[in-house]
Short mmCIF file of C-alpha atoms and ligand atoms in Angstrom, two decimals:
data_model
loop_
_atom_site.label_atom_id
_atom_site.label_comp_id
_atom_site.label_asym_id
_atom_site.label_seq_id
_atom_site.Cartn_x
_atom_site.Cartn_y
_atom_site.Cartn_z
CA MET R 1 -43.76 93.51 -40.23
CA ARG R 2 -43.96 89.74 -40.39
CA ASP R 3 -43.87 87.96 -37.03
CA PRO R 4 -41.05 85.34 -37.08
CA LYS R 5 -43.09 83.21 -34.66
CA GLN R 6 -45.33 82.36 -37.60
CA LYS R 7 -42.47 80.27 -39.06
CA ASN R 8 -43.26 77.67 -36.42
CA THR R 9 -45.52 74.75 -37.21
CA PRO R 10 -45.85 73.24 -33.73
CA PHE R 11 -48.30 70.48 -34.55
CA PHE R 12 -46.78 69.43 -37.88
CA THR R 13 -43.25 69.46 -36.39
CA LYS R 14 -44.22 67.28 -33.44
CA LEU R 15 -46.19 64.93 -35.67
CA LYS R 16 -43.17 64.39 -37.95
CA GLU R 17 -41.00 63.72 -34.90
CA TYR R 18 -43.48 61.16 -33.64
CA GLY R 19 -43.74 59.37 -37.00
CA ASN R 20 -39.95 59.13 -37.24
CA SER R 21 -39.39 58.13 -33.61
CA ARG R 22 -39.45 54.35 -34.19
CA VAL R 23 -42.28 54.10 -31.66
CA ALA R 24 -43.89 50.67 -31.08
CA PRO R 25 -47.55 51.59 -31.65
CA PHE R 26 -50.05 49.64 -29.59
CA ASP R 27 -52.69 52.31 -30.10
CA VAL R 28 -55.02 53.04 -33.00
CA PRO R 29 -55.07 53.66 -35.97
CA GLY R 30 -54.72 50.05 -37.00
CA HIS R 31 -52.44 50.67 -39.97
CA LYS R 32 -49.71 51.17 -37.30
CA LEU R 33 -48.09 54.13 -39.04
CA GLY R 34 -48.15 52.46 -42.44
CA ARG R 35 -47.13 48.92 -41.56
CA ILE R 36 -49.99 47.37 -43.47
CA GLU R 37 -49.22 47.38 -47.16
CA ASN R 38 -52.24 48.03 -49.31
CA ASP R 39 -52.79 49.59 -52.71
CA MET R 40 -53.05 53.09 -51.34
CA GLN R 41 -50.06 52.76 -49.04
CA LYS R 42 -47.99 51.55 -51.99
CA TYR R 43 -49.23 54.41 -54.15
CA VAL R 44 -48.70 57.30 -51.74
CA GLY R 45 -45.83 55.80 -49.78
CA LYS R 46 -45.41 55.16 -46.09
CA LYS R 47 -44.79 58.80 -45.23
CA LEU R 48 -48.42 59.75 -45.42
CA TYR R 49 -49.30 57.01 -42.95
CA LEU R 50 -46.50 58.12 -40.63
CA LEU R 51 -48.42 61.37 -40.28
CA ASP R 52 -51.71 59.68 -39.44
CA ALA R 53 -51.64 59.33 -35.65
CA ASN R 54 -54.45 59.45 -33.13
CA SER R 55 -53.56 61.60 -30.10
CA PRO R 56 -50.47 59.74 -28.81
CA VAL R 57 -48.44 61.18 -25.92
CA GLY R 58 -47.07 64.62 -26.82
CA LEU R 59 -49.46 65.33 -29.68
CA ASP R 60 -52.22 66.97 -27.62
CA HIS R 61 -56.00 66.43 -27.87
CA LEU R 62 -58.28 68.46 -30.08
CA ASN R 63 -61.13 68.10 -27.58
CA TYR R 64 -59.17 69.87 -24.79
CA PRO R 65 -55.97 71.18 -26.34
CA THR R 66 -53.23 72.36 -23.99
CA GLY R 67 -50.09 71.50 -25.98
CA VAL R 68 -49.05 71.66 -29.63
CA ILE R 69 -52.60 71.87 -31.00
CA ASN R 70 -53.25 74.78 -28.67
CA GLU R 71 -50.07 76.46 -29.87
CA ALA R 72 -50.95 75.88 -33.53
CA GLN R 73 -54.45 77.28 -32.95
CA GLY R 74 -52.91 80.34 -31.29
CA LEU R 75 -50.72 80.98 -34.32
CA MET R 76 -53.73 80.55 -36.61
CA ALA R 77 -55.71 83.07 -34.57
CA GLU R 78 -52.89 85.62 -34.71
CA ALA R 79 -52.39 85.15 -38.44
CA MET R 80 -56.11 85.68 -39.05
CA SER R 81 -56.75 88.73 -36.86
CA ALA R 82 -58.71 86.66 -34.33
CA ASP R 83 -58.41 86.24 -30.57
CA ARG R 84 -58.89 82.48 -30.66
CA SER R 85 -59.17 79.71 -33.20
CA TYR R 86 -60.53 76.16 -33.13
CA PHE R 87 -59.36 73.56 -35.64
CA LEU R 88 -62.11 71.64 -37.41
CA THR R 89 -61.69 68.30 -39.14
CA ASN R 90 -65.15 68.06 -40.66
CA GLY R 91 -65.19 71.26 -42.62
CA THR R 92 -66.98 74.52 -42.14
CA THR R 93 -70.17 72.46 -42.08
CA THR R 94 -69.34 71.48 -38.49
CA GLY R 95 -68.16 75.00 -37.75
CA ILE R 96 -71.50 76.44 -38.81
CA LEU R 97 -73.47 73.88 -36.82
CA ALA R 98 -71.35 74.67 -33.76
CA MET R 99 -71.69 78.45 -34.19
CA VAL R 100 -75.47 78.33 -34.49
CA MET R 101 -75.93 75.73 -31.75
CA SER R 102 -73.63 77.43 -29.26
CA VAL R 103 -74.96 80.94 -29.78
CA CYS R 104 -78.70 80.17 -30.15
CA LYS R 105 -80.97 78.20 -27.87
CA ALA R 106 -84.40 76.95 -28.95
CA ASN R 107 -86.66 79.81 -30.11
CA ASP R 108 -83.86 82.40 -30.13
CA LYS R 109 -84.27 84.59 -33.19
CA ILE R 110 -81.48 84.67 -35.73
CA ILE R 111 -81.48 87.08 -38.67
CA LEU R 112 -80.01 85.58 -41.82
CA PRO R 113 -80.11 85.81 -45.62
CA ARG R 114 -82.17 83.11 -47.35
CA ASN R 115 -79.26 82.08 -49.62
CA VAL R 116 -77.39 80.29 -46.82
CA HIS R 117 -75.68 76.93 -47.13
CA LYS R 118 -77.62 73.86 -46.04
CA SER R 119 -75.47 73.49 -42.91
CA VAL R 120 -77.05 76.69 -41.57
CA ILE R 121 -80.53 75.23 -42.03
CA ASN R 122 -79.35 72.08 -40.26
CA GLY R 123 -77.99 74.30 -37.48
CA LEU R 124 -81.49 75.78 -37.14
CA ILE R 125 -82.98 72.29 -36.91
CA LEU R 126 -80.48 71.17 -34.29
CA SER R 127 -80.65 74.33 -32.17
CA GLY R 128 -84.38 75.03 -32.58
CA ALA R 129 -83.56 78.65 -33.40
CA MET R 130 -86.15 80.78 -35.16
CA PRO R 131 -84.95 82.11 -38.52
CA ILE R 132 -85.82 85.65 -39.57
CA PHE R 133 -84.91 85.49 -43.25
CA ILE R 134 -83.88 88.56 -45.18
CA LYS R 135 -83.80 88.83 -48.97
CA PRO R 136 -80.40 88.94 -50.59
CA ASN R 137 -79.94 91.11 -53.70
CA ILE R 138 -80.75 89.07 -56.77
CA ASP R 139 -79.07 89.31 -60.16
CA GLU R 140 -81.69 88.04 -62.58
CA LEU R 141 -79.45 88.30 -65.63
CA VAL R 142 -76.82 85.99 -64.21
CA GLY R 143 -79.29 84.05 -62.09
CA ILE R 144 -77.58 84.29 -58.71
CA ALA R 145 -78.24 85.65 -55.23
CA ASN R 146 -75.67 88.16 -53.97
CA ASP R 147 -75.07 90.30 -50.89
CA VAL R 148 -77.48 91.73 -48.35
CA SER R 149 -77.91 95.52 -48.25
CA PHE R 150 -77.22 97.38 -45.06
CA ASP R 151 -80.69 98.98 -45.09
CA ILE R 152 -82.47 95.63 -45.32
CA VAL R 153 -80.38 94.21 -42.48
CA LYS R 154 -80.94 97.36 -40.40
CA LYS R 155 -84.70 97.04 -40.86
CA ALA R 156 -84.63 93.39 -39.80
CA ILE R 157 -82.62 94.33 -36.71
CA ASP R 158 -84.94 97.22 -35.88
CA ASP R 159 -88.04 95.05 -36.40
CA ASN R 160 -86.68 92.27 -34.16
CA PRO R 161 -85.29 93.90 -31.03
CA ASP R 162 -85.37 90.51 -29.29
CA ALA R 163 -83.12 88.81 -31.89
CA LYS R 164 -80.06 87.04 -30.53
CA ALA R 165 -77.79 86.87 -33.52
CA ILE R 166 -77.20 87.77 -37.11
CA PHE R 167 -75.64 85.45 -39.66
CA LEU R 168 -73.69 86.74 -42.68
CA ILE R 169 -71.90 85.18 -45.67
CA ASN R 170 -68.44 86.53 -46.49
CA PRO R 171 -68.25 86.05 -49.46
CA THR R 172 -71.06 84.19 -51.22
CA TYR R 173 -70.02 81.15 -53.26
CA PHE R 174 -69.79 83.54 -56.21
CA GLY R 175 -67.52 85.99 -54.39
CA VAL R 176 -69.88 88.84 -53.52
CA VAL R 177 -69.53 90.46 -50.09
CA SER R 178 -71.85 92.61 -48.01
CA ASP R 179 -70.76 95.67 -46.03
CA ILE R 180 -69.87 93.41 -43.16
CA LYS R 181 -68.13 96.11 -41.10
CA ARG R 182 -71.10 98.49 -41.15
CA ILE R 183 -73.55 95.67 -40.47
CA THR R 184 -71.41 94.35 -37.61
CA ASP R 185 -71.12 97.79 -36.00
CA TYR R 186 -74.88 98.28 -36.19
CA ALA R 187 -75.65 94.75 -34.94
CA HIS R 188 -73.32 95.29 -31.99
CA THR R 189 -75.14 98.45 -30.96
CA HIS R 190 -78.17 96.13 -30.58
CA ASN R 191 -76.09 93.57 -28.72
CA LEU R 192 -76.46 90.90 -31.41
CA VAL R 193 -73.83 88.23 -31.89
CA VAL R 194 -72.44 88.45 -35.43
CA MET R 195 -71.56 85.07 -36.91
CA VAL R 196 -70.13 84.63 -40.37
CA ASP R 197 -69.86 81.85 -42.92
CA GLU R 198 -66.43 82.32 -44.50
CA ALA R 199 -66.31 78.97 -46.29
CA HIS R 200 -65.06 80.85 -49.36
CA GLY R 201 -63.12 83.63 -47.64
CA ALA R 202 -59.99 82.25 -45.93
CA GLN R 203 -57.77 84.13 -48.40
CA PHE R 204 -59.16 87.53 -47.25
CA TYR R 205 -56.94 87.48 -44.16
CA PHE R 206 -53.73 87.32 -46.15
CA SER R 207 -54.08 90.10 -48.72
CA HIS R 208 -55.14 93.74 -48.49
CA ARG R 209 -56.24 93.52 -52.13
CA LEU R 210 -59.22 91.37 -51.13
CA PRO R 211 -62.30 92.30 -49.11
CA LEU R 212 -62.18 92.37 -45.29
CA GLY R 213 -62.22 89.14 -43.32
CA ALA R 214 -64.98 88.85 -40.70
CA MET R 215 -62.50 89.14 -37.82
CA GLU R 216 -60.97 92.25 -39.40
CA ALA R 217 -64.47 93.69 -39.60
CA GLY R 218 -65.05 93.05 -35.87
CA ALA R 219 -67.46 90.08 -36.14
CA ASP R 220 -67.69 87.77 -33.11
CA ILE R 221 -67.28 84.38 -34.73
CA SER R 222 -66.66 82.92 -38.16
CA ALA R 223 -66.20 79.50 -39.71
CA THR R 224 -63.58 79.49 -42.43
CA SER R 225 -62.73 76.73 -44.92
CA MET R 226 -58.93 76.82 -45.09
CA HIS R 227 -59.23 73.84 -47.40
CA LYS R 228 -61.24 75.66 -50.05
CA THR R 229 -59.00 78.63 -50.70
CA ALA R 230 -55.93 78.54 -48.44
CA GLY R 231 -54.26 75.28 -49.39
CA SER R 232 -54.96 72.84 -46.54
CA LEU R 233 -56.45 69.38 -47.05
CA THR R 234 -60.15 68.88 -47.79
CA GLN R 235 -62.36 69.11 -44.66
CA SER R 236 -59.85 71.14 -42.65
CA SER R 237 -61.41 74.41 -41.48
CA VAL R 238 -61.23 76.75 -38.49
CA ILE R 239 -63.57 78.66 -36.24
CA LEU R 240 -62.25 82.13 -35.46
CA THR R 241 -63.51 84.28 -32.59
CA LYS R 242 -62.99 87.81 -31.40
CA GLY R 243 -64.12 89.78 -28.37
CA GLU R 244 -66.22 88.92 -25.35
CA ARG R 245 -69.59 87.89 -26.81
CA ILE R 246 -68.74 84.22 -27.33
CA ASP R 247 -69.19 81.71 -24.52
CA HIS R 248 -66.12 79.57 -25.12
CA GLN R 249 -67.16 76.84 -22.74
CA ARG R 250 -70.40 76.32 -24.62
CA LEU R 251 -68.65 76.54 -27.98
CA ARG R 252 -66.07 73.95 -26.90
CA ALA R 253 -68.80 71.66 -25.51
CA THR R 254 -70.78 71.95 -28.76
CA LEU R 255 -67.72 71.22 -30.87
CA ASN R 256 -66.97 68.18 -28.76
CA MET R 257 -70.53 67.01 -29.32
CA LEU R 258 -70.22 67.33 -33.10
CA GLN R 259 -66.61 66.41 -33.85
CA SER R 260 -65.06 62.97 -33.88
CA THR R 261 -63.06 61.86 -30.86
CA SER R 262 -60.46 60.73 -33.43
CA PRO R 263 -59.72 63.97 -35.31
CA SER R 264 -57.44 63.55 -38.30
CA SER R 265 -53.84 64.54 -37.55
CA LEU R 266 -53.23 64.88 -41.29
CA LEU R 267 -55.89 67.54 -41.53
CA MET R 268 -54.66 69.40 -38.47
CA ALA R 269 -51.06 69.34 -39.73
CA SER R 270 -52.25 70.63 -43.08
CA LEU R 271 -53.90 73.59 -41.31
CA ASP R 272 -50.66 74.34 -39.47
CA VAL R 273 -48.57 74.48 -42.65
CA ALA R 274 -51.19 76.19 -44.83
CA ARG R 275 -51.34 79.01 -42.28
CA LYS R 276 -47.55 79.43 -42.41
CA THR R 277 -47.48 79.54 -46.22
CA MET R 278 -50.37 81.97 -46.46
CA TYR R 279 -48.85 84.19 -43.77
CA PHE R 280 -45.48 84.54 -45.47
CA GLU R 281 -46.37 84.10 -49.16
CA GLY R 282 -50.08 84.87 -49.36
CA LYS R 283 -49.75 88.59 -49.95
CA THR R 284 -47.39 88.34 -52.93
CA ARG R 285 -49.00 85.29 -54.40
CA VAL R 286 -52.56 86.66 -54.15
CA THR R 287 -51.35 89.82 -55.92
CA ASN R 288 -49.88 87.62 -58.62
CA ILE R 289 -53.03 85.56 -59.06
CA LEU R 290 -55.11 88.73 -59.28
CA LYS R 291 -52.83 89.93 -62.11
CA LEU R 292 -53.20 86.61 -63.94
CA ALA R 293 -56.96 86.70 -63.39
CA LYS R 294 -57.08 90.21 -64.87
CA ILE R 295 -55.24 89.06 -68.00
CA ALA R 296 -57.55 86.04 -68.34
CA ARG R 297 -60.63 88.25 -67.93
CA GLU R 298 -59.40 90.64 -70.61
CA LYS R 299 -58.85 87.77 -73.05
CA LEU R 300 -62.20 86.17 -72.22
CA LYS R 301 -63.98 89.45 -72.86
CA THR R 302 -62.80 89.39 -76.49
CA ILE R 303 -64.41 85.98 -77.15
CA PRO R 304 -67.79 86.16 -78.93
CA GLY R 305 -70.66 84.85 -76.85
CA ILE R 306 -68.69 84.97 -73.59
CA SER R 307 -69.18 87.66 -70.93
CA VAL R 308 -67.21 88.02 -67.77
CA ILE R 309 -69.15 88.90 -64.65
CA ASP R 310 -66.52 91.12 -63.09
CA LYS R 311 -66.19 93.54 -60.22
CA ASP R 312 -67.26 96.58 -62.28
CA TYR R 313 -70.42 94.78 -63.40
CA LEU R 314 -71.27 93.69 -59.85
CA LEU R 315 -70.60 97.09 -58.30
CA ASN R 316 -72.86 98.60 -60.96
CA GLN R 317 -75.54 96.18 -59.86
CA GLY R 318 -75.22 97.62 -56.36
CA CYS R 319 -73.11 94.86 -54.77
CA PHE R 320 -70.91 96.11 -51.95
CA ASP R 321 -67.64 94.46 -53.00
CA TYR R 322 -66.25 91.46 -54.83
CA ASP R 323 -63.54 88.86 -54.31
CA GLU R 324 -61.65 88.82 -57.61
CA THR R 325 -60.18 85.39 -56.96
CA LYS R 326 -63.55 84.12 -58.18
CA LEU R 327 -64.02 84.04 -61.94
CA MET R 328 -67.62 84.07 -63.17
CA VAL R 329 -68.26 83.60 -66.86
CA LYS R 330 -71.66 84.01 -68.51
CA VAL R 331 -71.99 81.46 -71.29
CA SER R 332 -75.66 81.47 -72.22
CA ASP R 333 -75.11 83.71 -75.28
CA LEU R 334 -73.33 80.73 -76.84
CA GLY R 335 -76.68 78.97 -76.81
CA LEU R 336 -75.38 76.71 -74.03
CA SER R 337 -76.35 76.55 -70.39
CA GLY R 338 -73.78 76.69 -67.63
CA PHE R 339 -74.56 73.02 -66.97
CA ASP R 340 -73.71 72.13 -70.62
CA VAL R 341 -70.42 74.04 -70.43
CA TYR R 342 -69.52 72.44 -67.10
CA GLN R 343 -69.80 68.97 -68.68
CA MET R 344 -68.14 69.93 -71.98
CA MET R 345 -65.16 71.54 -70.26
CA LYS R 346 -64.36 68.29 -68.48
CA LYS R 347 -65.19 65.95 -71.32
CA ASN R 348 -63.53 67.84 -74.17
CA TYR R 349 -60.74 69.83 -72.48
CA ASN R 350 -60.12 68.06 -69.16
CA ILE R 351 -60.94 71.23 -67.29
CA GLN R 352 -62.80 70.89 -64.00
CA LEU R 353 -64.94 73.90 -63.12
CA GLU R 354 -66.23 74.66 -59.63
CA LEU R 355 -69.91 74.95 -60.43
CA ALA R 356 -72.54 75.75 -63.01
CA GLU R 357 -75.78 77.69 -62.91
CA SER R 358 -78.28 78.15 -65.75
CA HIS R 359 -76.42 81.04 -67.40
CA MET R 360 -72.93 80.90 -66.01
CA ILE R 361 -70.02 78.91 -64.64
CA LEU R 362 -67.72 79.64 -61.73
CA CYS R 363 -63.96 79.07 -61.42
CA VAL R 364 -62.21 79.35 -58.06
CA LEU R 365 -58.67 80.72 -58.27
CA THR R 366 -56.19 80.38 -55.42
CA ILE R 367 -52.46 80.82 -54.97
CA GLY R 368 -52.23 77.30 -56.40
CA THR R 369 -53.72 78.32 -59.76
CA THR R 370 -51.12 78.49 -62.55
CA LYS R 371 -50.76 80.74 -65.59
CA GLN R 372 -50.83 77.63 -67.80
CA ASP R 373 -54.16 76.47 -66.34
CA LEU R 374 -55.70 79.88 -66.98
CA GLU R 375 -54.37 79.85 -70.54
CA ARG R 376 -55.96 76.43 -71.09
CA LEU R 377 -59.24 77.80 -69.80
CA VAL R 378 -59.16 80.75 -72.21
CA ILE R 379 -58.30 78.46 -75.16
CA ALA R 380 -61.15 76.11 -74.25
CA PHE R 381 -63.62 79.01 -74.15
CA ARG R 382 -62.33 80.18 -77.54
CA LYS R 383 -62.94 76.74 -79.00
CA LEU R 384 -66.42 76.54 -77.50
CA SER R 385 -67.19 79.95 -78.96
CA GLU R 386 -65.92 78.95 -82.44
CA LYS R 387 -68.11 75.89 -82.33
CA TYR R 388 -71.30 77.24 -80.80
CA PHE R 389 -71.54 81.01 -81.15
CA LYS R 390 -74.19 81.79 -83.77
CA SER R 391 -74.49 78.13 -84.74
CA ARG R 392 -77.01 77.97 -81.93
CA ASP R 393 -79.62 80.48 -80.94
CA LYS R 394 -79.06 82.38 -77.77
CA LEU R 395 -80.22 80.39 -74.78
CA PRO R 396 -83.75 81.59 -74.17
CA LYS R 397 -83.81 83.72 -71.08
CA ILE R 398 -84.53 81.37 -68.24
CA GLU R 399 -87.01 82.83 -65.86
CA PHE R 400 -85.02 83.18 -62.69
CA ARG R 401 -87.05 83.05 -59.55
CA TYR R 402 -85.15 83.29 -56.37
CA GLN R 403 -87.17 81.25 -53.93
CA PHE R 404 -88.32 83.04 -50.84
CA PRO R 405 -91.06 80.70 -49.64
CA GLU R 406 -93.35 81.62 -46.81
CA PRO R 407 -92.32 80.15 -43.43
CA TYR R 408 -95.04 78.31 -41.52
CA ALA R 409 -93.11 76.67 -38.68
CA ARG R 410 -89.63 76.57 -37.23
CA PRO R 411 -87.39 74.21 -39.23
CA ARG R 412 -86.97 72.06 -36.13
CA ASP R 413 -90.73 71.60 -35.65
CA ALA R 414 -91.30 70.61 -39.26
CA TYR R 415 -88.33 68.26 -39.10
CA HIS R 416 -89.80 66.47 -36.07
CA ALA R 417 -93.41 66.53 -37.30
CA PRO R 418 -95.12 63.37 -38.59
CA LYS R 419 -94.58 63.20 -42.34
CA ASN R 420 -96.12 62.01 -45.56
CA LEU R 421 -94.18 61.25 -48.72
CA VAL R 422 -96.03 62.69 -51.72
CA LYS R 423 -95.33 63.28 -55.41
CA LEU R 424 -93.79 66.67 -56.05
CA GLU R 425 -96.76 67.95 -58.04
CA ASP R 426 -99.12 67.00 -55.19
CA ALA R 427 -97.09 68.97 -52.66
CA VAL R 428 -98.20 72.48 -53.64
CA ASP R 429 -99.45 74.45 -50.59
CA GLU R 430 -98.13 71.77 -48.23
CA ILE R 431 -95.46 72.37 -45.57
CA SER R 432 -92.11 70.90 -46.45
CA ALA R 433 -90.56 68.56 -43.91
CA GLU R 434 -87.20 68.48 -45.67
CA SER R 435 -84.59 70.58 -47.41
CA ILE R 436 -84.05 70.23 -51.14
CA MET R 437 -81.10 71.93 -52.75
CA ILE R 438 -78.93 71.88 -55.79
CA TYR R 439 -75.33 71.00 -54.94
CA PRO R 440 -73.10 72.88 -55.40
CA PRO R 441 -73.80 75.54 -54.16
CA GLY R 442 -75.94 73.70 -51.59
CA ILE R 443 -78.42 76.53 -51.07
CA PRO R 444 -81.86 75.09 -50.33
CA ILE R 445 -84.77 75.76 -52.66
CA ILE R 446 -87.07 74.75 -49.82
CA ILE R 447 -86.42 74.04 -46.14
CA PRO R 448 -88.44 72.30 -43.42
CA GLY R 449 -91.29 74.48 -42.24
CA GLU R 450 -91.71 76.43 -45.50
CA VAL R 451 -94.79 76.28 -47.71
CA ILE R 452 -94.17 74.57 -51.06
CA THR R 453 -95.38 76.70 -53.95
CA GLU R 454 -95.86 75.97 -57.65
CA ASP R 455 -92.64 77.88 -58.33
CA VAL R 456 -90.73 75.68 -55.90
CA VAL R 457 -91.99 72.57 -57.72
CA LYS R 458 -91.10 74.12 -61.10
CA ASP R 459 -87.58 74.94 -59.93
CA ILE R 460 -86.94 71.47 -58.56
CA LYS R 461 -88.11 69.97 -61.86
CA PHE R 462 -86.01 72.44 -63.83
CA TYR R 463 -82.81 71.54 -62.00
CA LYS R 464 -83.62 67.87 -62.30
CA GLU R 465 -83.94 68.18 -66.07
CA LYS R 466 -80.88 70.37 -66.51
CA GLY R 467 -78.62 68.03 -64.67
CA GLY R 468 -77.87 70.00 -61.52
CA ALA R 469 -77.07 67.61 -58.68
CA LEU R 470 -80.23 67.81 -56.62
CA GLN R 471 -80.01 66.61 -53.07
CA SER R 472 -82.48 66.09 -50.34
CA ASP R 473 -81.24 66.16 -46.78
CA ILE R 474 -83.68 63.67 -45.45
CA ASP R 475 -84.53 60.87 -47.82
CA ASN R 476 -81.41 61.32 -49.97
CA ASP R 477 -83.41 60.34 -53.00
CA THR R 478 -81.46 61.82 -55.88
CA ASP R 479 -84.44 61.39 -58.21
CA ILE R 480 -86.47 63.83 -56.12
CA ASP R 481 -89.80 62.82 -57.64
CA TYR R 482 -91.21 62.81 -54.16
CA VAL R 483 -91.03 65.17 -51.23
CA GLN R 484 -91.64 64.77 -47.51
CA ILE R 485 -94.40 67.02 -46.26
CA VAL R 486 -95.76 67.60 -42.78
CA ASP R 487 -98.74 65.37 -42.00
CA LYS R 488 -100.90 68.25 -40.74
CA GLU R 489 -103.72 66.03 -39.51
CA ASN R 490 -101.53 64.24 -37.03
CA TRP R 491 -99.28 67.14 -36.16
CA ILE R 492 -99.38 68.94 -32.86
CA LYS R 493 -97.71 72.21 -33.67
CA TYR R 494 -95.31 73.31 -30.98
CA GLU R 495 -97.06 75.89 -28.81
CA GLY R 496 -94.02 78.07 -28.41
CA ASP R 497 -93.75 78.42 -32.15
CA LEU R 498 -93.79 82.11 -32.84
CA ILE R 499 -94.71 81.86 -36.51
C1 PLP X 501 -71.36 79.01 -48.52
C2 PLP X 501 -70.87 77.72 -47.91
N1 PLP X 501 -70.89 77.57 -46.58
C3 PLP X 501 -70.46 76.44 -45.98
C4 PLP X 501 -69.98 75.38 -46.72
C5 PLP X 501 -69.50 74.16 -46.00
O1 PLP X 501 -68.11 74.14 -46.00
P1 PLP X 501 -67.26 72.79 -45.89
O2 PLP X 501 -67.24 72.17 -47.23
O3 PLP X 501 -65.91 73.28 -45.45
O4 PLP X 501 -67.91 71.93 -44.87
C6 PLP X 501 -69.94 75.50 -48.11
C7 PLP X 501 -69.45 74.39 -48.92
O5 PLP X 501 -69.50 74.36 -50.11
C8 PLP X 501 -70.40 76.69 -48.72
O6 PLP X 501 -70.40 76.83 -50.06
#
């Protein structure tokens, strides 16, 4: 039974009313609801600017919402099986920082898989929490990190009775999910707070054909990118909470520390309307996209040199479950790397893929994906196969090492330590003072406090050569010939450091 209340879009409705009210605006923003003509205003029209207001009377305040934002958040929570929701205008990145910082104080232990997004590492730096990393399951053939097994999580929980929280990913960038319900139930028997990164999982709440959302599985808090898979504008996300374990005052205070005092009304309105569409149309449209994806997969499987990494394959590898709105294609048997295909698809066929890894590429499908777009994708793969299959040797198997470097200090301590900048090859056996990752997916190869090994150096060089977009969180040097290491001679290691 659909709840007719969900037809309401309290924030969007009030915002439209305000924009059309012929108000004389003596507040910010300075474009005064589109009264300054510029190239963008002429291109998109005045209407967009009419929706860009900054907390005028009647439109509520994101920092302490009591009016239409509060109502819109309530509807979002109900639609997503949560007790409460908080709108975010700086993506799930801010949501993750706020979750970690509000749940963990300095030195609190948090159990988490090593293949987390960089925002989680930054959350550790900001909070001072102590990570207890667990190994995700690795698929060496495809070259990706997947879910975490219940038994490994259970052991980490049993070995760390003083841990405060556990952090899960639902799903990974590639669509793999862990047994989040079983893990949550076990974690709760040990009184751990369960927090979840659902940057790629907003769609789960709107279709029973997809894996469980974190709230449905009983987790305490999750950060969910509505913008990635549920149709709202880029950077609009939500925090969802359930139950009594979350201190809402502390969460609110942390969010107010991290978020702008001028949150974008456009983004908040887009959350309001995306929720309504997903609530009423999500179920049917997700079913439809899954059907289209199935047809595309079947066609792709007939193309020489192309393999589809599908649910059957992943379940055979021992993964718990898979989100079939993600489409993973292994391309290395064409003699091309995923990075080559990523570039060729855009250059030759005007097809923009989500990301590439050494052996594969990833497409993200949503209720906005069309049959025609999927047909174009299949045709492009056929053409690539005609051109490259057999004309090139198979891509030599790239040795896939999933980095699990040894921790030496808390990320926060290494971040604050005195540093030296050294050439990558001179950094072996040193302690990293920065995170280096390939983006996307933004999973760090090394984080502050970990010991740099020869394999770490090799991987960074490999990605640099192959054209992955390497990023460093500290010096932002895209060349990454150098790395910041802890200056051990002048470093007074924090006494409370448990490692
Ligand atoms: C696994 C994961 N978590 C968190 C994020 C951050 O989400 P957002 O882009 O909404 O800030 C991303 C972004 O790519 C991600 O892939």
